[in-house]
Amino acid sequence: MNPALARLDAALTELQTGQLDTRRFVALARAQTDLLEQLPPRFAEVLHGLLDRLESSALFDAESCSFSQRDLTDSMRLWLDKAAARLQA
């Protein structure tokens, strides 16, 4: 697996287990500019949309947010899987 993807994958696991806060995860993900340059532009658009929603979800408790953090982290995991597949193609 690409080192940047591996780093994001590990950070996502930490986010999901409560070992990393959302703000730090989002900052790490946004800093992966080299990785995004290796992928089609659509990947960056989708990633930034997910990160925007993750940031928003962190500002509200689960009751008042219109989307769940779990759904967003599941979508982030799917993004990582698709990015890995694209880089291996």
XYZ file of C-alpha atoms in Angstrom:
89
model
C 0.000 0.000 0.000
C 1.115 3.537 -0.725
C 2.798 5.028 2.410
C 0.471 8.051 2.496
C -2.573 5.791 2.192
C -1.195 3.538 4.932
C -0.725 6.588 7.179
C -4.296 7.742 6.511
C -5.634 4.232 7.061
C -3.895 4.001 10.434
C -5.113 7.477 11.400
C -8.679 6.559 10.421
C -8.509 3.490 12.644
C -7.280 5.706 15.480
C -10.145 8.126 14.831
C -12.673 5.297 14.882
C -11.294 3.938 18.171
C -11.132 7.337 19.842
C -7.327 7.519 19.918
C -7.229 10.495 17.529
C -9.538 13.477 17.479
C -11.359 14.594 14.362
C -9.455 17.869 14.040
C -6.093 16.089 13.903
C -7.359 13.470 11.480
C -8.735 16.122 9.133
C -5.473 18.086 9.282
C -3.470 14.953 8.470
C -5.773 14.044 5.587
C -5.717 17.554 4.131
C -1.907 17.534 4.229
C -1.704 14.585 1.793
C -1.238 16.766 -1.272
C 1.331 14.435 -2.861
C -1.116 11.544 -2.618
C -3.924 13.590 -4.166
C -1.674 14.588 -7.054
C -1.293 10.883 -7.911
C -5.067 10.416 -8.137
C -7.668 11.817 -10.550
C -9.084 15.211 -9.463
C -12.404 13.659 -8.476
C -10.697 11.861 -5.581
C -9.645 15.207 -4.084
C -13.173 16.582 -4.465
C -14.696 13.599 -2.687
C -12.051 13.583 0.042
C -12.470 17.275 0.795
C -16.254 16.859 0.917
C -15.912 14.027 3.419
C -13.436 16.003 5.498
C -15.728 19.057 5.520
C -18.590 16.913 6.807
C -16.335 15.236 9.400
C -15.307 18.660 10.692
C -18.933 19.727 10.882
C -19.985 16.554 12.662
C -17.317 17.153 15.307
C -18.894 20.514 16.152
C -22.238 18.975 17.121
C -23.279 16.076 19.263
C -24.714 13.000 17.563
C -28.291 14.128 18.216
C -28.080 17.458 16.423
C -25.944 16.522 13.436
C -27.627 15.715 10.141
C -25.090 12.952 9.354
C -23.375 10.459 11.599
C -19.655 10.379 12.193
C -19.751 6.594 11.841
C -21.244 6.862 8.348
C -18.600 9.426 7.458
C -15.735 7.266 8.717
C -17.201 4.305 6.812
C -17.256 6.487 3.685
C -13.696 7.551 4.391
C -12.678 3.875 4.597
C -14.351 3.266 1.227
C -12.476 6.258 -0.233
C -9.181 4.788 1.009
C -10.007 1.405 -0.551
C -10.863 2.990 -3.899
C -7.751 5.184 -3.828
C -5.587 2.138 -3.111
C -7.196 0.230 -5.986
C -6.697 3.170 -8.331
C -3.017 3.526 -7.416
C -2.443 -0.203 -7.987
C -4.132 -0.159 -11.402
